Every structure is written in C-alpha cells, then in structure tokens.
Amino acid sequence: QVQLVESGGGLVQAGGSLRLSCTASGRTYSSYAMGWFRQAPGKEREFVAAMSWFGQNTRYADSVKGRFTISRDYDKVYLQMDSLKPEDTAVYYCAVDLADYGYGTAMSYTYWGQGTQVTVSK
C-alpha cells in the first residue's frame, strides 16, 4: 500500500496563486508517475496534470496549461497554481500510476490521497 497526503489547499482570490504538495509513503516501488486530479461539486473527477518518475512524460489538461506547473522530487509531487480562476475551485487529489505513464485517465492510477480543498473567490 502507498499512502498519499496532500497539503497546501486553501482560499485565494481570483488571480492569486497556491502551491499544492503531495508526499507518498509506505510500500516502495522503483518508479511511478504521480498526478493531480480535481473534482468540483456536482462534477466528475477530472485530470489536471501528471509527471512520470524522471519527468520525461509530463501532461496537462488544456484548461490549466500555461497557469499550472507540476514538478517532482522522487516521492513528492507539487502543483504550482498561478492565475487562479473561480472555475479552478475543487477538491484536488494526488494519485500514483504504477505503470509510470502519467496518462490523464483516472483508471490508470492505483493509489489516491484524501484530497485538499482549493477555493478561488471572485
């Protein structure tokens, strides 16, 4: 089992920034991709960004390209969120893809964190 703990969420005004962090612990694997998803009230969980172990594969959702930046430090993954918009309001989840592909589909990910709330006010 891999445990994931997210932090860094909060309330911010539109145009502001937040930095989310996620740390993996527990069972160790040689390599795995880590990604971020989000879920707004009444909506399905959607892909935000992902990065493979060595960073050779990095993907972003079109809605966050140019505003969000994902980075990694082995078992840690970060999401720098700039120019935040009210539509970015959601619970953000960190996830692990043991195949190390970093695809944008939730079914590719085996382990999930509990989520951290991000609220962007107008």
Short mmCIF file of N, CA, C and O in Angstrom, two decimals, residues 6 37-41 45 88-93 114-118:
data_model
loop_
_atom_site.label_atom_id
_atom_site.label_comp_id
_atom_site.label_asym_id
_atom_site.label_seq_id
_atom_site.Cartn_x
_atom_site.Cartn_y
_atom_site.Cartn_z
N GLU A 6 -1.90 15.02 0.82
CA GLU A 6 -1.83 16.31 0.14
C GLU A 6 -1.88 17.45 1.16
O GLU A 6 -2.42 17.30 2.24
N PHE A 37 -5.57 15.30 -9.90
CA PHE A 37 -6.92 15.36 -10.42
C PHE A 37 -7.71 16.32 -9.54
O PHE A 37 -7.28 16.65 -8.44
N ARG A 38 -8.87 16.72 -10.01
CA ARG A 38 -9.72 17.58 -9.18
C ARG A 38 -11.19 17.23 -9.43
O ARG A 38 -11.55 16.70 -10.48
N GLN A 39 -12.00 17.55 -8.43
CA GLN A 39 -13.43 17.29 -8.54
C GLN A 39 -14.18 18.44 -7.91
O GLN A 39 -14.03 18.71 -6.71
N ALA A 40 -14.98 19.10 -8.72
CA ALA A 40 -15.83 20.18 -8.25
C ALA A 40 -17.19 19.62 -7.87
O ALA A 40 -17.58 18.55 -8.35
N PRO A 41 -17.94 20.30 -7.03
CA PRO A 41 -19.26 19.82 -6.62
C PRO A 41 -20.16 19.56 -7.82
O PRO A 41 -20.29 20.41 -8.70
N ARG A 45 -14.69 13.70 -11.54
CA ARG A 45 -13.28 13.94 -11.30
C ARG A 45 -12.57 14.13 -12.65
O ARG A 45 -12.80 13.37 -13.58
N ASP A 88 -11.49 27.01 -11.03
CA ASP A 88 -10.50 26.07 -10.52
C ASP A 88 -10.89 25.54 -9.14
O ASP A 88 -10.22 24.65 -8.60
N THR A 89 -11.96 26.06 -8.58
CA THR A 89 -12.42 25.61 -7.27
C THR A 89 -12.81 24.14 -7.32
O THR A 89 -13.62 23.73 -8.14
N ALA A 90 -12.20 23.35 -6.43
CA ALA A 90 -12.45 21.91 -6.43
C ALA A 90 -11.64 21.29 -5.29
O ALA A 90 -10.80 21.95 -4.68
N VAL A 91 -11.91 20.02 -5.05
CA VAL A 91 -11.03 19.22 -4.21
C VAL A 91 -9.96 18.63 -5.13
O VAL A 91 -10.29 18.01 -6.15
N TYR A 92 -8.71 18.83 -4.77
CA TYR A 92 -7.60 18.34 -5.58
C TYR A 92 -7.02 17.09 -4.96
O TYR A 92 -6.72 17.05 -3.76
N TYR A 93 -6.86 16.07 -5.80
CA TYR A 93 -6.37 14.77 -5.37
C TYR A 93 -5.03 14.45 -6.02
O TYR A 93 -4.85 14.67 -7.22
N GLN A 114 -6.46 11.75 0.06
CA GLN A 114 -7.78 12.14 0.56
C GLN A 114 -8.27 13.45 -0.03
O GLN A 114 -9.47 13.76 0.05
N GLY A 115 -7.39 14.21 -0.62
CA GLY A 115 -7.78 15.45 -1.27
C GLY A 115 -7.56 16.68 -0.39
O GLY A 115 -7.56 16.60 0.84
N THR A 116 -7.39 17.80 -1.06
CA THR A 116 -7.26 19.09 -0.37
C THR A 116 -8.13 20.11 -1.11
O THR A 116 -8.14 20.16 -2.34
N GLN A 117 -8.87 20.89 -0.35
CA GLN A 117 -9.82 21.83 -0.93
C GLN A 117 -9.11 23.09 -1.42
O GLN A 117 -8.33 23.71 -0.68
N VAL A 118 -9.43 23.48 -2.64
CA VAL A 118 -8.98 24.75 -3.21
C VAL A 118 -10.22 25.56 -3.56
O VAL A 118 -11.08 25.09 -4.31
#
